[in-house]
Coordinates of C-alpha atoms in Angstrom, one line a residue:
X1 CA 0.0 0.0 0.0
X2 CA 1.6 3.6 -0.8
X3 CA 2.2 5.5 2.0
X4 CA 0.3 8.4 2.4
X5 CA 1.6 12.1 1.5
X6 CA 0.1 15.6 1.4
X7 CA 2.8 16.5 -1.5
X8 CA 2.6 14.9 -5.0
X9 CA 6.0 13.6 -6.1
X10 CA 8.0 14.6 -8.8
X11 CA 6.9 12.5 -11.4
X12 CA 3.0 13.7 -10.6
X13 CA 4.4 17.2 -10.5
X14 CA 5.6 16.7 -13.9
X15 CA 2.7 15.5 -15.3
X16 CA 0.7 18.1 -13.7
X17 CA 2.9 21.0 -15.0
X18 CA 2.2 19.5 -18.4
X19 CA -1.0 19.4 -18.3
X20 CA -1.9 22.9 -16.7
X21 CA 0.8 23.9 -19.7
X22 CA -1.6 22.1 -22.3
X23 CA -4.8 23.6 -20.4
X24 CA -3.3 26.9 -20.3
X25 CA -1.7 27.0 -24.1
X26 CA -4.5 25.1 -25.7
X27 CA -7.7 24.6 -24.3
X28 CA -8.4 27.7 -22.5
X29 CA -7.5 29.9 -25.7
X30 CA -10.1 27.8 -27.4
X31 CA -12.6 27.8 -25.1
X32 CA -15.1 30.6 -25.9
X33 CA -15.3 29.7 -29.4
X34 CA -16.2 26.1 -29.3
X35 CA -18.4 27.3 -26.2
X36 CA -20.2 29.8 -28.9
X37 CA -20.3 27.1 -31.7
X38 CA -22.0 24.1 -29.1
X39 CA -19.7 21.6 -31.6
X40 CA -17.3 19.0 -30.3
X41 CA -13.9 20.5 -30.5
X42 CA -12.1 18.1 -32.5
X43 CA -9.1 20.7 -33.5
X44 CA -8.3 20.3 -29.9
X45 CA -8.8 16.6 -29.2
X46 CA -6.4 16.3 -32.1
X47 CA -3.7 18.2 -30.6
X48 CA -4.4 16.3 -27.0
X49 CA -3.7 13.1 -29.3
X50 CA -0.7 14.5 -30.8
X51 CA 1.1 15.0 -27.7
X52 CA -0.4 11.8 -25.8
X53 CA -3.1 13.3 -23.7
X54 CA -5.8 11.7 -25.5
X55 CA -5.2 8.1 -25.6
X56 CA -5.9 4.9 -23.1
X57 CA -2.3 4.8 -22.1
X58 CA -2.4 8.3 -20.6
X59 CA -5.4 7.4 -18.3
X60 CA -4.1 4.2 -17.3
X61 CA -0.8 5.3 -16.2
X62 CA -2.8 7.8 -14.0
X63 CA -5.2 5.3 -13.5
X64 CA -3.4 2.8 -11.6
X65 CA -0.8 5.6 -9.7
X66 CA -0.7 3.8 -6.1
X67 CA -1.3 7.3 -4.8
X68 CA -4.5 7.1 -6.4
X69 CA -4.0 10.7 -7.2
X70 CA -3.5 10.8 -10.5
X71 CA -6.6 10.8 -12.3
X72 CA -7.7 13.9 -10.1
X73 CA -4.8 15.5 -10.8
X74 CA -5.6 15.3 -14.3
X75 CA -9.0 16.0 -14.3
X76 CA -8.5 19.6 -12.2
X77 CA -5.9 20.7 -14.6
X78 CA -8.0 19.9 -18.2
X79 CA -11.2 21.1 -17.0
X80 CA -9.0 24.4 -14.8
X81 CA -8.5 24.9 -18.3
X82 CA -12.2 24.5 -19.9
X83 CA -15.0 22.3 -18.8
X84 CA -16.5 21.9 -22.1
X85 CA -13.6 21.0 -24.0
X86 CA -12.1 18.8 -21.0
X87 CA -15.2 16.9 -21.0
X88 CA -15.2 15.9 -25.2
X89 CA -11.3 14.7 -24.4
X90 CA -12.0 12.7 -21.4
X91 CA -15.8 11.9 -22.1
X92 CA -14.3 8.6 -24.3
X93 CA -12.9 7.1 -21.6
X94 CA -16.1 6.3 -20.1
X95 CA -17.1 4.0 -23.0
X96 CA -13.2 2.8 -22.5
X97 CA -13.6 1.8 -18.8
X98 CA -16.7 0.3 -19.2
X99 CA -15.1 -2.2 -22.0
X100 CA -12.1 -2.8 -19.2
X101 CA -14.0 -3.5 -16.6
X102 CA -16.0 -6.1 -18.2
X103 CA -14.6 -7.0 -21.4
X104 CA -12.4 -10.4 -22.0
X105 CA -8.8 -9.3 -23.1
X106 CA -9.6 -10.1 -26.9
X107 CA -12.7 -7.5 -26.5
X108 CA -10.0 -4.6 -25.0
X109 CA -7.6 -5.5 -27.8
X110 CA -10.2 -5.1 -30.3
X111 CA -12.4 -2.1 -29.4
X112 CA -10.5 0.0 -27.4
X113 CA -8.1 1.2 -30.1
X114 CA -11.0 2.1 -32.1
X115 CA -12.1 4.3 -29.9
X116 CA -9.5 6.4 -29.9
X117 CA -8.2 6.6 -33.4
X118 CA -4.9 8.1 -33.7
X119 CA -3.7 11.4 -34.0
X120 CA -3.8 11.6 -37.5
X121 CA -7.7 10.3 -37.6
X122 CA -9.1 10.6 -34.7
X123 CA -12.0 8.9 -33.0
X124 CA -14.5 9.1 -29.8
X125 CA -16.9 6.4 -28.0
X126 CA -20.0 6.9 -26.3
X127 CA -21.3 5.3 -23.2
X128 CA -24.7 4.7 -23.5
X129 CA -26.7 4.4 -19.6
X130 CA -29.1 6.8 -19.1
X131 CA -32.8 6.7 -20.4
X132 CA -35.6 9.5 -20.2
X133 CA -37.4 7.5 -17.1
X134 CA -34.2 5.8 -16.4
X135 CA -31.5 8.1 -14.4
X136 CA -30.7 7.9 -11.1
X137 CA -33.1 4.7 -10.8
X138 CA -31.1 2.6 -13.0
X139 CA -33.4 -0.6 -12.2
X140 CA -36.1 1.1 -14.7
X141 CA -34.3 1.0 -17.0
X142 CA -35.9 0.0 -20.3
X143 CA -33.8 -1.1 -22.8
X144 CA -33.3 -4.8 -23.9
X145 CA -31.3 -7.0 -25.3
X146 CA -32.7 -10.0 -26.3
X147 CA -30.4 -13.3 -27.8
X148 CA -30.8 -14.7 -30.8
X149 CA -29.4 -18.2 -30.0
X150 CA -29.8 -19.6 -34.1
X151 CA -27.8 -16.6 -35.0
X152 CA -25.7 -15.9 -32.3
X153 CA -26.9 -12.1 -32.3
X154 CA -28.1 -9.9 -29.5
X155 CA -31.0 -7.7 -30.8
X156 CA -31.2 -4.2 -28.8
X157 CA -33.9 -1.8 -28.8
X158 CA -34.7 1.1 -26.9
X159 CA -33.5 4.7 -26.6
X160 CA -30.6 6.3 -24.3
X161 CA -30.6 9.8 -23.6
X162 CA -27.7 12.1 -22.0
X163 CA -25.0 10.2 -24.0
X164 CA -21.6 12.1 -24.7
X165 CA -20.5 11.6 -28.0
X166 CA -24.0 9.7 -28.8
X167 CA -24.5 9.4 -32.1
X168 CA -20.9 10.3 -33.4
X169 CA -19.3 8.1 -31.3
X170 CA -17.2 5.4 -33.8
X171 CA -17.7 2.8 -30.9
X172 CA -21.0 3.1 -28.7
X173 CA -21.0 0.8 -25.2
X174 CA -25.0 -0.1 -24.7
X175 CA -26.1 -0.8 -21.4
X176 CA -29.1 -3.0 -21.8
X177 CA -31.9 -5.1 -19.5
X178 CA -30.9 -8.8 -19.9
X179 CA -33.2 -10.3 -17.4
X180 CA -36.4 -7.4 -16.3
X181 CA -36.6 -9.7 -13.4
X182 CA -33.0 -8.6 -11.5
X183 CA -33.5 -5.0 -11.6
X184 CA -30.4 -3.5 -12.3
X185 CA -28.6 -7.0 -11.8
X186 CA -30.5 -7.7 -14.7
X187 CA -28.6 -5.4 -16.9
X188 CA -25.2 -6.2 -19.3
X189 CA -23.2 -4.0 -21.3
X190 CA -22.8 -4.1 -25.3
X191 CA -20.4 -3.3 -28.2
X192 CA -22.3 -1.7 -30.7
X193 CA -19.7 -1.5 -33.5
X194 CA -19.5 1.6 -36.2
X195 CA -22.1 1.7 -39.1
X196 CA -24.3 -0.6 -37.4
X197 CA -27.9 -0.6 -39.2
X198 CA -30.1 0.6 -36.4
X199 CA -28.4 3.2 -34.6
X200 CA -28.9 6.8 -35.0
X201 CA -28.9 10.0 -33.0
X202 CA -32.0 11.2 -31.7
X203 CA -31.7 14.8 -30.5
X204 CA -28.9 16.9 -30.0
X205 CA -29.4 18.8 -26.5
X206 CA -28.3 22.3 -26.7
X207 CA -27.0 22.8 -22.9
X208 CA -26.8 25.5 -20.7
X209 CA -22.8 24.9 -20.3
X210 CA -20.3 22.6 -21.4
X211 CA -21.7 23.3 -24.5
X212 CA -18.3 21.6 -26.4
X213 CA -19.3 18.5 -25.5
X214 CA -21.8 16.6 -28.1
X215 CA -24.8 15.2 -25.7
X216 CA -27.4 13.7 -27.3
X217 CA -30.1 10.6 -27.8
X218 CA -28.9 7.1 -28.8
X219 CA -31.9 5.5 -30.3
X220 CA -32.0 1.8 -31.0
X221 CA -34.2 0.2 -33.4
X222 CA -33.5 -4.0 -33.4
X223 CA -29.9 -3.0 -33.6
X224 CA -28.3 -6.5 -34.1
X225 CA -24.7 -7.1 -33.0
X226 CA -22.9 -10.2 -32.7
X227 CA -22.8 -12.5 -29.7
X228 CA -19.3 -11.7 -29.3
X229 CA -19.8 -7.6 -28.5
X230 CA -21.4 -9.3 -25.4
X231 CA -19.1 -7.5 -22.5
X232 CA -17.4 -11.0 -20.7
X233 CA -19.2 -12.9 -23.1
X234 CA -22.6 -15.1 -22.8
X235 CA -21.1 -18.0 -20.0
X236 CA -19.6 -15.4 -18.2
X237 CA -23.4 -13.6 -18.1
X238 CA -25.3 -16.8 -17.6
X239 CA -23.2 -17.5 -14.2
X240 CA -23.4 -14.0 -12.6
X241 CA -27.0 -14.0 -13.6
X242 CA -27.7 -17.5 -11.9
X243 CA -25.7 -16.1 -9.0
X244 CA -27.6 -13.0 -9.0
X245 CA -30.8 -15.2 -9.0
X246 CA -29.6 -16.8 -5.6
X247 CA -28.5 -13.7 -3.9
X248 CA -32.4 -12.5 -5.0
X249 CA -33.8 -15.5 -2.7
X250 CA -31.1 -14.9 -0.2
X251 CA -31.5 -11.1 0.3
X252 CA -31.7 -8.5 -2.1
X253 CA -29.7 -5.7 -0.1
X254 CA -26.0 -7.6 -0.4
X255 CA -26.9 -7.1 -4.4
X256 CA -28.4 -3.6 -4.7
X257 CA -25.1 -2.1 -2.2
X258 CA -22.2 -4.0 -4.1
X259 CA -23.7 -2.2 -7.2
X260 CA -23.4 1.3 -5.4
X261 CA -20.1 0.6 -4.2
X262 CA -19.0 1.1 -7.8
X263 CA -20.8 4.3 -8.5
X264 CA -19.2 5.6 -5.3
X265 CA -15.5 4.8 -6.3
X266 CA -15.9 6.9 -9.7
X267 CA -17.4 9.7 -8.0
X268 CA -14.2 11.7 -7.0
X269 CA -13.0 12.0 -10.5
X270 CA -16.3 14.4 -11.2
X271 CA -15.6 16.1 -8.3
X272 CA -12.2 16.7 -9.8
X273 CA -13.4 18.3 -12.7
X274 CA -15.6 20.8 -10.4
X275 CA -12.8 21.6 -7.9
X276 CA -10.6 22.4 -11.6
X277 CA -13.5 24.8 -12.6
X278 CA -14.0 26.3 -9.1
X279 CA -10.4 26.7 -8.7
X280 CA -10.3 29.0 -12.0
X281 CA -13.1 30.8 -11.4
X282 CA -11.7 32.1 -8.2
X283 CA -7.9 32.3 -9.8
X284 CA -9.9 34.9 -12.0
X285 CA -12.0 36.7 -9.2
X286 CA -8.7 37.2 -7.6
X287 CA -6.4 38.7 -10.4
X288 CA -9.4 41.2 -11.2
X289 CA -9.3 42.1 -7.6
X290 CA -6.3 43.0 -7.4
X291 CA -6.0 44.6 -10.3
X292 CA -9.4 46.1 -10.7
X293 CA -9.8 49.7 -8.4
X294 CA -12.7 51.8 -7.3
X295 CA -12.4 54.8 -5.3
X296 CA -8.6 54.8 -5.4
X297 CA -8.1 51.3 -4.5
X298 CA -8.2 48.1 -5.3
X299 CA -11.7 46.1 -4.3
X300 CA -9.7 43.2 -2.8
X301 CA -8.6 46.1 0.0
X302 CA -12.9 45.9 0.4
X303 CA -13.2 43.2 3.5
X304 CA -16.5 42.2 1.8
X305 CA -14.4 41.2 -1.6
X306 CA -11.4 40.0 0.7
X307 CA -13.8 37.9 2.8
X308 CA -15.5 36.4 -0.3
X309 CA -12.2 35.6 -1.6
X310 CA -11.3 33.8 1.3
X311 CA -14.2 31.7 1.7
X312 CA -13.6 30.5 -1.9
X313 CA -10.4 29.7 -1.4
X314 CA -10.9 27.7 1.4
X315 CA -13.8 25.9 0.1
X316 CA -12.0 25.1 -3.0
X317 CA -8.9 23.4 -0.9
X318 CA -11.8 21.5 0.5
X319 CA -13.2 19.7 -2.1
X320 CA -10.0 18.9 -3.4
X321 CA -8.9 17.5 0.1
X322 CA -11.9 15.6 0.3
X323 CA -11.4 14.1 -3.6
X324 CA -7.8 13.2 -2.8
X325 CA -9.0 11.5 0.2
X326 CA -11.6 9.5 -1.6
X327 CA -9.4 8.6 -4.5
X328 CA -6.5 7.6 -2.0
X329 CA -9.1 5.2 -0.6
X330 CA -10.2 3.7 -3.5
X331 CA -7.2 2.5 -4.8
X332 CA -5.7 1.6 -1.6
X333 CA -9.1 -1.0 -0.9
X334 CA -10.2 1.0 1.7
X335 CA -14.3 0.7 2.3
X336 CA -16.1 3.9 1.9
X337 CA -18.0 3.2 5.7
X338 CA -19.0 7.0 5.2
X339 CA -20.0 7.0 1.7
X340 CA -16.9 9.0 1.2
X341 CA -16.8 9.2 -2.8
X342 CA -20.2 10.5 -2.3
X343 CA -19.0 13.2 0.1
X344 CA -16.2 14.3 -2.0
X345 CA -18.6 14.9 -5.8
X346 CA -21.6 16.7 -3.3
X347 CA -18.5 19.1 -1.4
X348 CA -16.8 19.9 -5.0
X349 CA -20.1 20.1 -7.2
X350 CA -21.9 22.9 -5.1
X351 CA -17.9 24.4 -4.4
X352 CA -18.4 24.6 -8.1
X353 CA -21.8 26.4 -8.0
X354 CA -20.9 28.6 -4.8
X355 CA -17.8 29.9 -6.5
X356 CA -18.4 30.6 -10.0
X357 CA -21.2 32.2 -8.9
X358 CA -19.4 34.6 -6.4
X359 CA -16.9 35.6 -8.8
X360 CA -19.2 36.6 -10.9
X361 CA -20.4 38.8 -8.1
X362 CA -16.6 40.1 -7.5
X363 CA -16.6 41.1 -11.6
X364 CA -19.7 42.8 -11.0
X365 CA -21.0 43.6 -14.5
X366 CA -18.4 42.5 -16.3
X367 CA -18.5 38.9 -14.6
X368 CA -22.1 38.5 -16.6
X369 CA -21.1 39.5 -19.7
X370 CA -19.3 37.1 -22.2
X371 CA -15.7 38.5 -22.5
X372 CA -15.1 37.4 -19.0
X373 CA -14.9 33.5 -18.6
X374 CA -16.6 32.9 -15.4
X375 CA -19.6 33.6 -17.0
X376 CA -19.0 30.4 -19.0
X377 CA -17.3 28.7 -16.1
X378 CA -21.1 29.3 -14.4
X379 CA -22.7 27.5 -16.4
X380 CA -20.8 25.1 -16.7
X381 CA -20.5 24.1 -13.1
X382 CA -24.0 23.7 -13.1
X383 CA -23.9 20.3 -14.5
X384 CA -21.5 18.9 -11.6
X385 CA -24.8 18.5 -9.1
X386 CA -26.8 16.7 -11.9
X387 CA -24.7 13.7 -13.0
X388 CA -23.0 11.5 -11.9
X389 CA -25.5 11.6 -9.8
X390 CA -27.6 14.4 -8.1
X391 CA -26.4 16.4 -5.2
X392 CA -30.2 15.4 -3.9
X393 CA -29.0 11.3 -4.2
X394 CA -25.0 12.4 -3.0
X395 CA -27.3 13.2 0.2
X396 CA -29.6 10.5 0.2
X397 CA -26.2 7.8 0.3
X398 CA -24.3 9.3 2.7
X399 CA -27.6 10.0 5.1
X400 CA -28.7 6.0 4.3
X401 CA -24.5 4.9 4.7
X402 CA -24.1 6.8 7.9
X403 CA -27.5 5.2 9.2
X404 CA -27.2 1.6 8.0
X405 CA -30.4 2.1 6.1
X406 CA -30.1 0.4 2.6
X407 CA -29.2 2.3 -0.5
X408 CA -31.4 1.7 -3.1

């Protein structure tokens, strides 16, 4: 087990310094424009491939860091640098960890690299979970997969909704009900490869913020793929569903909270994103303090600016104390007895909210107009307390966690 430190090491302060360069030279230039044009930025996911930000062997060196700091890290220093265009390079490996996580080794050899493309042609994947009565309450979900044994095919219909990259994704990972019987134990995850007949994009959501990430509907009309884009394949499915079965008779609780224990370890990385945009919304409140004067001084010499200034400070160490601590946990093994992934994306997603919002107050006018970026850096904060799941249901695990009530 790595021992624990308050200081990253040199190696992770390399990485970082890279990667605020990137954010800094790169994205953050870029980000009003694709912002304006509500496109996916692929100019900039280009240039992240060209210089090996965008690719799977980025993410899985910070991935498995023994620190378990290295995928927060990286997150705070993309999206400090634009939430919108951070999102459309990292929002791939979602589809990419799903195919690890479940996938045999022949599926991550085949798919993953065609997720990605290279940096001369390059490609993005969409994970495909959410439905329009199916978000937070994954177990009604309504999408199915049903097996054509003479064939070999899985047949999928149904229509997912808040998808990034849906629709011009090259590789789209469909989660699916198998068996409407297990709730979401019932559920399995598919390949669904590129120009499959079936597959289309419903609508295109024009967002409030992060508006250079493509979001949109996945529809699926008896979308055949082949038995072998089954995620672990059909034996491996037919014994966790028989032991799935079992643990129903047994007591359904065991089942539902090993299910939540995942969605708890990837919270912190989302809470990474929000402490990067908190953190630059305040790094701009404070530079226009300090530079910006009224009646002969600067406003950060105003206690009521000063004090603001402070609190945002201190919140934002907060949430990224709280996100380190949670990541630190989760790859060291340790149980989350608190619901402590939850506690860190709830602390960081309203940080988010709170502190855009107040320096936007600081810039007074010019913090609501758009040639100031914390208008933008508003908005886009917003979406930190609605997925990845709600700050209403961040409260409802750590309220049933810290009472021994089951999560459902």
């Amino acid at each position: 087990m790595a021992e624990f430190t308050m200081e990253l090491n040199e190696e992770q302060r390399e990485v970082r310094d890279w990667l605020h360069g990137f954010a800094a030279d790169v994205i953050r230039p870029a980000a009003a424009e694709w912002d304006e044009r509500e496109e996916t930025p692929w100019p900039v996911i280009q240039e992240a491939a060209k210089v090996g930000i965008y690719s799977l062997d980025f993410y899985a060196q910070q991935y498995f860091d023994p620190t378990g700091l290295g995928i927060p890290m990286a997150m705070e220093e993309l999206f400090w640098g634009d939430a919108g265009i951070a999102l459309s390079i990292v929002g791939t490996g979602l589809a990419a960890v799903g195919v690890l996580a479940n996938g045999t080794e022949e599926q991550i050899g085949t798919w993953i690299p065609q997720m990605y493309g290279d940096a001369n042609d390059v490609k993005v994947a969409a994970f495909c979970s959410s439905e329009p009565d199916a978000g937070s309450d994954v177990a009604s979900m309504r999408t199915r997969a049903v097996y054509d044994e003479a064939k070999d095919e899985w047949i999928l219909n149904g229509t997912k909704t808040w998808a990034t990259n849906g629709g011009i994704a090259n590789v789209h990972v469909v989660v699916a009900v198998v068996d409407p019987e297990l709730g979401s134990k019932g559920h399995a995850s598919f390949i669904v490869p590129p120009n499959t007949p079936g597959l289309s994009q419903g609508q295109k959501f024009k967002k409030h913020g992060i508006r250079a990430s493509h979001t949109a509907e996945v529809v699926l009309e008896d979308v055949r793929v082949p038995g072998s884009c089954l995620l672990g394949g059909k034996e491996k499915l037919d014994e966790r569903l028989a032991r799935a079965r079992e643990r129903a008779k047994a007591g359904g609780e065991r089942v539902k909270n090993a299910a939540m224990a995942t969605f708890e370890a990837s919270r912190p990385a989302v809470g990474a994103m929000a402490v990067g945009t908190a953190r630059a919304a305040y790094e701009v409140a404070l530079d226009y303090a300090k530079s910006r004067e009224q009646f002969g001084r600067p406003i950060i010499d105003n206690q009521g600016v000063a004090f603001q200034l402070a609190d945002m400070r201190t919140s934002v160490d907060a949430a990224r104390l709280l996100v380190w601590r949670a990541s630190w946990m989760a790859i060291n093994g340790k149980q989350f007895t608190a619901a402590e992934g939850s506690q860190s994306k709830l602390f960081a997603s309203e940080t988010a909210k709170k502190v855009t919002a107040q320096a936007i107050q600081i810039l007074g006018g010019n913090g609501y107009t758009r040639e100031y970026p914390v208008e933008r850096m508003h908005r886009d904060a917003a979406i930190y307390t609605i997925f990845e799941g709600t700050s209403e249901v961040q409260r409802l695990v750590i309220a049933r966690t810290l009472s021994g009530m089951p999560i459902r």
